[in-house]
């Protein structure tokens, strides 16, 4: 099965795959800073004109969601699976 | 009294479902495909106008209001009926297909309803037919979950009906049009609450993960499409531009994301993300601009397909392995690689990756938020977008197909690609998700405000838009892999706002049992003291009477009650449910036929 061998190819070359992905992230921020590539006149606010604004936003959003939700869950919202049975 | 003979598309499904038990086994699969296909063709063939007007007593019921809005919703409901039936094609239980079709018919009927009574009729058809999709799971807890689902929907229905009655009393009209959104009165609020229950707006949302996590593997595929999106349609029709919906929508979008972090069951996680995604639509309805309404419609359309696809993927895992919890799955990619790919496509679509369906629909609502100068709406919805990718795009595929292998040997041995029809349904749905994202005119030409749609089509794939989205999503992915230890699934459940009626029921039982037990003990004590000391002589006789006669009667009574209860419970799980579906289907057809033809 071709799909499976493709997945396994990525898993065998995990280090290279990760490096390529990180390179993509860097390129994305660089592209965002070049006006010829990314035309910012559709931006709605001033902060969006900062290069890589949405990268920082995305990363912080992810960290915030995970940490805040887990804190909320561990404050008593998460409980044992048979909670409603007893 | 009928104005003209007009074939309602819902009637095809209802009648088709009733005839299903009579279809010979060798024709069954073809029949199961043909009926939804005919319904879909009938919907596509509808031309704008008002049809099926029936006068009953002093009321005029309108079964067929066909305009831009009802056409696009009808179209996607019909399409999903085909895909959902294809996915469950091999299901042997006839009543399950009948329940699903009656449910879809309810949804289509509500969408084409031109007046509030017709809307209410089909609204209830939806609730009472979809509950069977939960009950047919057949687990001990399915029955209780189903009853809780009914409890909430009946309460919502009562609110809706009360609102309709008050509205009729005040205005003298039953027409289903925009309500008074700037100065809503009691009637408007009651109707709104009825809609909000079905749209799963917190705090009225807890029925959704409860039921959709418990329904059968293909029942959830149907349920995730119809109830909430019909409610979105009703909100657009009745409450477009109502300010409070903006805030409610944003809260929903974030609420679903928070609970998705905590969730261990993949189908319940997807259910929480329905709340989050419907939040975008509700916010769009609240914004009420042409762009926002287009966005809400487009997002409902795209959502039905990608959420259906996600439930198909996780449903396949459940169907093949019997498991749906991350703590009992993992590392399945060598066993079900195609299911993985299809689920991933669903995940990328819901996350609004460029070239996938969510991108061309969700961004419309966010843009509408920014353009209405409500920056907080735009930024908070962007925050929820990151959460969507984090869970549905990353957590679900990673912890089922990769990650730590938590599979028991039995789970691992059972795992494998599902049946051909399930694969075909996932393949077609995945294709549509990509097609919508790549070829925007397909969806945009169906939207109610054509000028706004054309305007937006020119900017949707602008460089800034693509750059903005890719940055958010890919940096969320970076965060996911850095925080993966914190995201490890935990074998726990999260308390939600179904707590009051789940624990409340238990408290009621406790109240009922404890005082009664106390009285019983007290009576026993009086009897013992009063009977033992002064009446020592006759006590022997009394004891014999008590021991032989009373106890015998009481024990026998208790025993027979227990036996009856057990018999009732098993019959409720089996034949009784099928009979009820049948009876309900017949009832629905009779009611519809009666008002249409007499």
XYZ file of C-alpha atoms in Angstrom:
684
model
C 0.000 0.000 0.000
C 1.525 3.272 -1.161
C -0.021 5.509 1.484
C 1.412 3.383 4.274
C 4.925 3.404 2.777
C 4.690 7.197 2.477
C 3.835 7.514 6.189
C 6.662 5.158 7.039
C 9.065 7.125 4.866
C 8.353 10.240 6.947
C 8.728 8.291 10.174
C 12.068 6.806 9.116
C 13.358 10.267 8.225
C 11.829 12.000 11.215
C 14.789 14.327 11.865
C 14.825 15.584 8.285
C 11.041 15.948 8.292
C 11.192 18.067 11.436
C 13.985 20.197 9.964
C 11.991 20.798 6.772
C 8.936 21.764 8.824
C 10.945 24.233 10.901
C 12.386 25.707 7.706
C 8.835 26.203 6.428
C 7.957 28.096 9.614
C 10.962 30.398 9.179
C 10.163 30.986 5.501
C 6.592 31.812 6.414
C 7.680 34.608 8.763
C 10.235 35.923 6.239
C 7.600 35.968 3.487
C 5.262 37.855 5.802
C 7.869 40.604 6.151
C 8.287 41.152 2.393
C 5.557 43.492 1.095
C 6.011 42.261 -2.486
C 5.004 38.764 -1.376
C 2.384 39.507 1.237
C 0.285 42.559 0.511
C -0.957 43.824 3.865
C -3.534 46.335 2.770
C -6.243 43.795 3.715
C -5.085 43.922 7.343
C -7.718 45.261 9.714
C -5.553 46.575 12.557
C -2.170 48.231 12.980
C -0.609 45.393 14.957
C -1.113 43.081 12.014
C 1.486 45.040 10.056
C 4.230 43.747 12.351
C 6.060 40.950 10.514
C 5.157 37.557 11.914
C 2.349 38.944 14.114
C 0.069 35.994 13.421
C 2.899 33.526 14.068
C 3.348 34.865 17.571
C -0.443 35.023 17.966
C -0.844 31.402 16.858
C 1.883 30.111 19.115
C 0.708 32.045 22.170
C -2.902 31.069 21.460
C -1.922 27.412 21.475
C 0.051 27.695 24.725
C -2.698 29.740 26.373
C -5.451 27.305 25.379
C -3.561 24.251 26.583
C -2.412 25.715 29.893
C -5.636 27.542 30.753
C -7.844 24.577 29.838
C -5.738 22.087 31.765
C -5.726 24.390 34.800
C -9.522 24.664 34.506
C -9.835 20.896 34.168
C -7.607 20.133 37.102
C -9.451 22.645 39.291
C -12.135 20.003 39.804
C -13.861 19.778 36.428
C -12.093 16.558 35.465
C -13.170 13.623 37.540
C -13.222 9.825 37.563
C -15.000 8.059 34.721
C -17.649 6.350 36.862
C -18.612 9.638 38.544
C -22.234 9.510 37.359
C -22.662 5.823 38.123
C -22.251 6.085 41.878
C -58.080 22.938 0.325
C -54.777 22.211 -1.296
C -53.569 24.957 -3.590
C -51.601 22.754 -5.968
C -50.054 19.319 -5.930
C -46.523 19.829 -4.756
C -44.257 16.956 -3.784
C -42.470 17.806 -0.571
C -38.904 16.387 -0.612
C -39.295 15.247 3.012
C -42.231 13.087 1.978
C -39.954 10.993 -0.272
C -37.772 10.102 2.695
C -40.702 9.472 5.036
C -42.565 7.209 2.628
C -39.318 5.629 1.473
C -38.526 4.753 5.064
C -41.942 3.208 5.631
C -41.583 0.972 2.582
C -38.075 -0.113 3.539
C -39.170 -3.207 5.543
C -40.998 -4.482 2.440
C -37.963 -4.265 0.166
C -36.421 -7.651 -0.727
C -32.911 -8.203 0.626
C -31.196 -8.221 -2.766
C -32.635 -4.801 -3.699
C -32.103 -3.255 -0.286
C -28.756 -1.583 -0.858
C -29.826 -0.079 -4.177
C -33.033 1.141 -2.546
C -31.104 2.716 0.326
C -29.117 4.766 -2.190
C -32.002 5.607 -4.531
C -34.370 7.158 -1.971
C -31.963 9.823 -0.604
C -30.798 10.417 -4.170
C -34.393 11.067 -5.303
C -34.871 13.400 -2.330
C -31.746 15.304 -3.300
C -32.821 15.546 -6.945
C -36.237 16.791 -5.843
C -34.596 19.499 -3.700
C -32.330 20.600 -6.551
C -35.317 20.748 -8.888
C -37.296 23.093 -6.593
C -37.916 26.529 -8.017
C -38.336 29.636 -5.908
C -41.829 30.308 -4.669
C -44.361 29.336 -2.035
C -45.952 25.900 -2.304
C -48.015 23.462 -0.289
C -50.212 26.022 1.446
C -52.884 24.359 3.526
C -55.621 25.953 5.585
C -56.475 24.137 8.782
C -59.151 25.837 10.900
C -58.077 29.509 10.892
C -54.397 28.723 10.337
C -52.588 28.752 7.027
C -49.720 26.293 7.022
C -46.960 26.701 4.463
C -44.941 23.561 3.787
C -42.861 24.821 0.929
C -41.198 28.202 1.137
C -38.406 27.978 -1.420
C -36.005 30.929 -1.510
C -32.220 31.479 -1.576
C -31.815 30.601 2.095
C -33.954 27.473 2.255
C -32.554 26.229 -1.059
C -28.920 26.163 0.053
C -29.763 24.539 3.396
C -32.065 22.024 1.722
C -29.320 21.211 -0.779
C -26.708 20.355 1.848
C -29.184 18.378 3.985
C -30.159 16.308 0.949
C -26.520 15.752 0.048
C -25.670 14.665 3.586
C -28.616 12.243 3.612
C -26.998 10.433 0.659
C -23.536 10.382 2.222
C -24.780 9.312 5.669
C -26.900 6.507 4.242
C -24.006 5.314 2.078
C -21.790 5.237 5.153
C -24.280 3.053 7.058
C -25.381 1.030 4.014
C -24.422 -2.306 5.576
C -26.370 -1.696 8.794
C -28.913 -4.524 8.979
C -31.371 -2.987 11.425
C -34.124 -1.527 9.247
C -35.456 0.695 12.011
C -32.122 2.485 12.235
C -32.378 3.596 8.597
C -35.994 4.579 9.144
C -35.111 6.657 12.196
C -32.279 8.387 10.319
C -34.474 9.175 7.316
C -37.355 10.444 9.464
C -34.820 12.640 11.249
C -33.515 14.062 7.953
C -37.099 14.539 6.765
C -37.773 16.536 9.933
C -34.818 18.750 9.172
C -35.780 19.288 5.526
C -39.380 19.942 6.571
C -38.282 22.575 9.095
C -36.093 24.267 6.492
C -38.861 24.618 3.925
C -41.490 25.552 6.525
C -42.968 28.985 5.893
C -44.898 29.279 9.144
C -44.138 28.654 12.790
C -46.545 25.752 13.342
C -45.092 23.736 10.484
C -41.638 24.557 11.764
C -42.610 23.309 15.210
C -44.110 20.114 13.822
C -40.935 19.145 11.971
C -38.774 20.422 14.846
C -40.367 17.802 17.094
C -40.125 15.105 14.418
C -36.359 15.673 14.495
C -36.060 15.268 18.266
C -38.243 12.183 18.526
C -36.669 10.333 15.620
C -33.021 11.143 16.337
C -33.229 9.792 19.885
C -33.453 6.297 18.400
C -30.006 6.748 16.905
C -28.760 6.955 20.505
C -30.923 4.114 21.814
C -29.875 1.725 19.058
C -26.330 1.724 20.430
C -27.850 -0.745 22.877
C -25.534 -0.171 25.809
C -26.887 0.127 29.313
C -26.140 3.858 29.408
C -27.608 4.479 25.912
C -31.138 4.364 27.272
C -30.444 6.970 29.963
C -28.541 9.186 27.524
C -31.446 9.019 25.098
C -33.920 10.040 27.761
C -31.724 12.965 28.816
C -31.522 14.006 25.154
C -35.318 13.892 24.897
C -35.734 15.741 28.191
C -33.690 18.694 26.953
C -35.270 18.770 23.501
C -38.797 18.484 24.825
C -38.067 21.396 27.186
C -36.710 23.400 24.253
C -39.758 22.448 22.191
C -42.115 23.609 24.937
C -40.353 26.964 25.058
C -40.614 27.244 21.290
C -44.306 26.371 21.295
C -45.076 28.785 24.128
C -43.253 31.501 22.201
C -45.219 30.700 19.044
C -48.545 30.880 20.897
C -47.655 34.226 22.495
C -46.350 35.535 19.177
C -49.597 34.569 17.445
C -51.624 36.140 20.229
C -49.690 39.415 19.935
C -49.358 39.723 16.149
C -52.110 37.523 14.784
C -49.644 35.980 12.389
C -47.872 32.646 12.226
C -45.526 33.603 9.406
C -41.931 32.620 10.077
C -39.952 35.751 9.296
C -37.518 38.024 11.094
C -38.659 38.629 14.663
C -38.350 41.913 16.498
C -34.620 41.663 17.178
C -34.047 45.172 18.461
C -36.889 45.132 21.021
C -37.460 41.464 21.688
C -40.501 40.669 23.822
C -41.263 37.567 25.859
C -42.566 35.665 22.828
C -39.392 36.402 20.853
C -37.199 35.324 23.755
C -39.062 32.045 24.213
C -38.727 31.234 20.528
C -35.070 32.214 20.634
C -34.468 29.879 23.591
C -36.089 27.042 21.660
C -33.667 27.694 18.786
C -30.670 28.101 21.098
C -31.277 24.717 22.718
C -30.983 23.033 19.330
C -27.992 25.156 18.378
C -26.329 23.930 21.620
C -25.556 27.398 22.930
C -24.140 27.285 26.495
C -25.611 26.870 29.055
C -28.096 24.847 26.984
C -25.502 22.725 25.218
C -24.633 19.726 27.399
C -27.026 17.381 25.600
C -24.812 17.487 22.521
C -21.580 15.774 23.638
C -23.696 13.525 25.856
C -25.791 12.203 22.960
C -23.306 12.377 20.073
C -20.681 10.504 22.050
C -23.167 7.746 22.809
C -25.012 7.347 19.472
C -24.314 4.454 17.083
C -21.271 4.706 14.824
C -23.361 6.027 11.937
C -26.049 7.661 14.080
C -23.563 10.350 15.081
C -22.766 10.998 11.419
C -26.396 11.983 10.930
C -26.821 13.775 14.226
C -23.758 15.986 13.819
C -25.204 17.396 10.602
C -28.855 18.092 11.124
C -29.991 19.377 14.524
C -27.540 22.233 15.069
C -27.491 23.368 11.445
C -31.289 23.435 11.212
C -31.153 25.639 14.308
C -28.601 27.889 12.587
C -30.989 28.159 9.652
C -33.837 29.081 11.994
C -31.665 31.678 13.717
C -30.708 33.257 10.388
C -34.349 33.369 9.372
C -35.660 34.697 12.671
C -32.906 36.515 14.508
C -30.329 37.877 12.050
C -28.648 40.929 13.518
C -29.565 40.275 17.144
C -26.637 41.685 19.121
C -26.601 39.165 21.955
C -25.893 36.352 19.510
C -22.447 37.810 18.763
C -21.305 37.392 22.356
C -23.006 34.004 22.699
C -21.327 32.813 19.506
C -17.871 33.884 20.644
C -18.393 32.218 24.039
C -19.475 29.021 22.260
C -16.446 29.073 19.984
C -14.106 29.205 22.978
C -16.144 26.976 25.301
C -15.988 24.056 22.898
C -12.239 24.480 22.540
C -11.596 24.402 26.297
C -13.591 21.207 26.812
C -11.972 19.613 23.778
C -8.581 19.906 25.514
C -9.885 17.889 28.439
C -11.793 15.268 26.478
C -10.561 11.688 26.265
C -13.273 10.265 23.988
C -12.624 11.174 20.342
C -16.296 11.424 19.404
C -17.091 13.596 22.402
C -14.134 15.781 21.441
C -15.622 16.193 17.961
C -18.967 16.973 19.598
C -17.400 19.787 21.636
C -15.951 21.130 18.433
C -19.431 21.260 16.929
C -20.300 23.698 19.715
C -17.185 25.674 18.846
C -17.921 25.727 15.104
C -21.611 26.520 15.523
C -20.342 29.414 17.653
C -18.848 30.969 14.508
C -22.204 30.636 12.766
C -24.162 32.073 15.702
C -21.735 35.002 15.884
C -22.219 35.475 12.132
C -26.000 35.560 12.601
C -25.566 38.134 15.380
C -23.361 40.356 13.220
C -26.116 40.224 10.631
C -24.290 41.956 7.758
C -24.554 40.470 4.275
C -21.008 39.141 4.533
C -21.681 37.647 7.983
C -24.899 35.912 6.918
C -23.166 34.561 3.818
C -20.428 33.359 6.142
C -22.856 31.643 8.508
C -24.565 29.874 5.593
C -21.292 28.889 3.924
C -19.831 27.677 7.202
C -22.911 25.587 7.973
C -22.605 24.046 4.508
C -18.891 23.292 4.830
C -19.289 22.187 8.441
C -21.877 19.526 7.627
C -19.414 17.900 5.239
C -16.201 18.076 7.252
C -17.840 17.250 10.569
C -19.643 14.369 8.900
C -16.274 13.212 7.581
C -14.659 13.469 11.026
C -17.471 11.499 12.637
C -17.164 8.934 9.832
C -13.438 8.579 10.546
C -13.832 8.230 14.303
C -16.960 6.126 13.745
C -14.865 3.743 11.631
C -12.364 3.402 14.456
C -15.222 2.712 16.864
C -16.884 0.285 14.447
C -13.695 -1.659 13.798
C -12.104 -1.652 17.249
C -15.052 -1.035 19.567
C -13.088 1.794 21.208
C -13.319 5.566 21.051
C -11.090 6.708 23.916
C -7.590 7.966 23.278
C -6.372 6.052 26.334
C -7.468 2.809 24.647
C -6.209 3.621 21.134
C -3.011 4.852 19.498
C -0.478 3.834 16.869
C -3.154 2.554 14.471
C -1.629 3.967 11.270
C -0.371 0.629 9.874
C -3.854 -0.830 10.362
C -6.083 1.945 9.000
C -3.975 4.379 6.928
C -6.796 5.489 4.609
C -9.152 6.165 7.494
C -6.327 8.273 8.919
C -5.966 10.236 5.677
C -9.705 10.908 5.403
C -9.923 12.001 9.032
C -6.917 14.236 8.517
C -8.642 15.865 5.526
C -11.647 16.491 7.767
C -9.311 17.936 10.394
C -7.589 20.232 7.922
C -10.970 21.368 6.613
C -12.386 22.251 10.027
C -9.116 24.032 10.856
C -9.596 26.234 7.769
C -6.368 25.289 6.029
C -6.038 27.027 2.653
C -7.436 24.823 -0.168
C -9.798 23.061 2.276
C -13.473 23.886 2.760
C -13.290 25.598 6.173
C -10.934 28.235 4.799
C -13.393 29.678 2.328
C -16.277 29.728 4.809
C -14.953 30.451 8.302
C -12.791 33.383 7.187
C -15.921 35.130 5.921
C -17.337 35.336 9.454
C -14.028 36.491 10.954
C -13.691 39.156 8.241
C -17.251 40.274 8.918
C -16.312 40.677 12.590
C -13.322 42.851 11.743
C -15.274 44.833 9.158
C -18.028 45.567 11.662
C -15.240 47.108 13.784
C -15.739 44.533 16.491
C -12.076 43.717 16.882
C -12.622 41.516 19.926
C -14.890 39.264 17.853
C -12.243 38.889 15.168
C -9.371 38.209 17.551
C -11.265 35.815 19.819
C -12.524 33.838 16.837
C -8.931 33.667 15.610
C -7.948 32.324 19.020
C -10.625 29.634 18.715
C -9.251 28.788 15.244
C -5.914 27.932 16.790
C -7.750 25.698 19.270
C -9.653 23.980 16.476
C -6.478 22.976 14.661
C -4.855 21.995 17.937
C -7.540 19.405 18.660
C -9.327 18.264 15.583
C -6.435 18.719 13.189
C -3.669 17.480 15.480
C -4.872 15.794 18.681
C -7.435 13.461 17.109
C -5.238 12.085 14.298
C -2.106 12.001 16.452
C -3.468 10.147 19.468
C -5.479 7.628 17.415
C -3.048 6.816 14.623
C 0.313 7.742 16.167
C 1.383 8.557 19.723
C 1.627 5.929 22.401
C 0.021 2.637 21.460
C -2.543 2.031 24.210
C -4.391 -0.680 22.291
C -5.257 -3.906 24.068
C -4.324 -6.977 22.032
C -7.968 -7.531 21.118
C -8.345 -3.921 19.920
C -5.200 -4.200 17.823
C -6.296 -7.474 16.236
C -9.740 -6.147 15.362
C -8.419 -2.883 13.845
C -8.410 -2.540 10.056
C -9.933 -0.472 7.265
C -13.766 -0.458 7.439
C -16.201 -1.794 4.825
C -16.186 -0.573 1.208
C -19.256 1.619 1.604
C -17.794 3.374 4.647
C -14.580 3.992 2.717
C -16.560 5.233 -0.285
C -18.603 7.640 1.861
C -15.435 9.002 3.438
C -13.732 9.277 0.049
C -16.586 11.244 -1.529
C -16.960 13.522 1.501
C -13.193 14.145 1.606
C -13.272 15.002 -2.090
C -16.094 17.506 -1.510
C -14.174 19.135 1.366
C -11.206 19.761 -0.932
C -13.372 20.658 -3.913
C -15.186 23.394 -1.980
C -11.871 24.795 -0.804
C -10.293 24.807 -4.270
C -13.220 25.774 -6.472
C -14.955 28.575 -4.570
C -17.769 29.336 -7.086
C -19.437 25.980 -6.288
C -20.340 27.121 -2.777
C -20.343 30.886 -3.299
C -22.946 30.748 -6.082
C -25.440 29.226 -3.655
C -25.096 31.933 -0.985
C -28.075 34.212 -0.300
C -26.309 37.555 -0.956
C -24.674 37.220 -4.344
C -23.034 40.665 -4.507
C -21.292 40.206 -1.181
C -20.232 36.704 -2.217
C -18.649 37.871 -5.474
C -16.886 40.669 -3.661
C -15.486 38.270 -1.108
C -14.501 35.645 -3.696
C -11.962 38.136 -5.044
C -10.131 38.462 -1.716
C -10.495 35.052 -0.090
C -7.220 33.761 -1.516
C -5.330 37.050 -1.191
C -1.691 36.694 -0.144
C -2.314 38.315 3.233
C -5.187 36.020 4.022
C -3.220 32.892 3.189
C -0.144 34.108 5.061
C -2.183 35.000 8.149
C -3.919 31.618 8.275
C -0.817 29.549 7.609
C 1.097 31.376 10.329
C -1.580 30.815 12.951
C -2.049 27.168 12.092
C 1.559 26.130 11.650
C 2.731 27.903 14.779
C -0.116 26.227 16.644
C 1.311 22.947 15.360
C 4.718 23.957 16.725
C 3.109 24.625 20.101
C 1.311 21.266 19.949
C 4.513 19.296 19.492
C 6.336 21.302 22.157
C 3.497 20.806 24.665
C 2.685 17.242 23.715
C 3.460 15.945 27.211
C 0.797 18.214 28.685
C -1.715 17.059 26.091
C -1.419 13.347 26.852
C -4.967 12.014 27.198
C -6.219 11.250 30.693
C -8.759 8.552 31.455
C -11.189 11.010 33.030
C -14.482 12.695 32.250
C -15.178 16.404 32.537
C -18.149 17.752 34.409
C -20.327 19.963 32.281
C -23.644 21.686 32.658
C -25.562 18.439 32.385
C -24.482 17.973 36.001
C -27.646 19.572 37.498
C -30.029 17.220 35.736
C -27.826 14.154 36.008
C -26.970 14.636 39.672
C -30.300 16.351 40.340
C -32.076 13.150 39.368
C -29.907 11.209 41.759
C -30.565 13.733 44.531
C -34.283 13.307 43.937
C -33.909 9.555 44.218
C -31.915 10.000 47.415
C -34.590 12.272 48.854
C -37.237 9.783 47.887
C -35.419 6.806 49.303
C -33.894 8.165 52.513
C -37.029 9.575 54.242
C -39.046 6.561 53.161
C -36.383 4.299 54.564
C -36.361 6.322 57.785
C -40.145 5.969 58.176
C -39.862 2.291 57.439
C -37.215 1.847 60.134
C -39.241 3.892 62.630
C -42.388 1.856 61.985
C -40.374 -1.308 62.410
C -39.010 -0.023 65.683
C -42.460 0.891 67.040
C -43.761 -2.464 65.962
C -40.853 -4.242 67.663
C -41.069 -2.330 70.965
C -44.864 -2.088 71.033
C -45.359 -5.614 69.888
C -42.648 -7.409 71.779
C -43.092 -6.290 75.394
C -46.850 -6.205 76.202
C -47.940 -8.776 73.686
C -45.375 -11.438 74.363
C -47.993 -14.141 74.368
C -49.460 -13.400 70.995
C -46.158 -12.482 69.462
C -45.452 -15.987 68.316
C -48.582 -15.965 66.192
C -47.872 -12.482 64.902
C -44.324 -13.524 64.048
C -45.576 -16.494 62.125
C -48.102 -14.315 60.302
C -45.477 -11.677 59.654
C -42.863 -14.171 58.545
C -44.972 -16.351 56.358
C -47.734 -14.156 54.993
C -46.533 -10.543 54.940
C -42.977 -11.324 53.965
C -44.153 -13.766 51.378
C -46.452 -11.174 49.811
C -43.886 -8.395 50.014
C -41.047 -10.517 48.702
C -43.213 -11.910 45.983
C -44.362 -8.422 45.016
C -40.818 -7.107 45.028
C -39.684 -10.097 43.038
C -42.344 -9.699 40.398
C -41.742 -5.939 40.130
C -38.059 -6.662 39.591
C -38.816 -9.297 36.996
C -41.259 -6.973 35.214
C -38.681 -4.202 35.294
C -36.065 -6.440 33.765
C -38.417 -7.596 31.064
C -39.367 -3.999 30.304
C -35.728 -2.968 30.143
C -34.753 -5.657 27.681
C -37.804 -5.105 25.560
C -37.118 -1.398 25.515
C -33.685 -2.078 24.157
C -34.909 -4.417 21.487
C -38.230 -4.808 19.785
C -40.064 -1.999 21.546
C -37.722 0.622 20.154
C -38.158 -0.637 16.624
C -41.917 -0.692 17.050
C -41.810 2.837 18.365
C -39.766 4.044 15.397
C -42.234 2.398 13.088
C -45.210 3.879 14.905
C -43.576 7.254 14.921
C -42.760 7.107 11.224
C -46.359 6.153 10.402
C -47.643 8.942 12.623
C -45.430 11.531 10.976
C -46.538 10.506 7.482
C -50.185 10.541 8.459
C -49.907 14.030 9.932
C -48.062 15.383 6.905
C -50.346 13.635 4.441
C -53.412 14.807 6.320
C -52.520 18.468 6.232
C -51.270 18.269 2.657
C -54.132 16.459 1.008
C -57.256 17.175 3.050
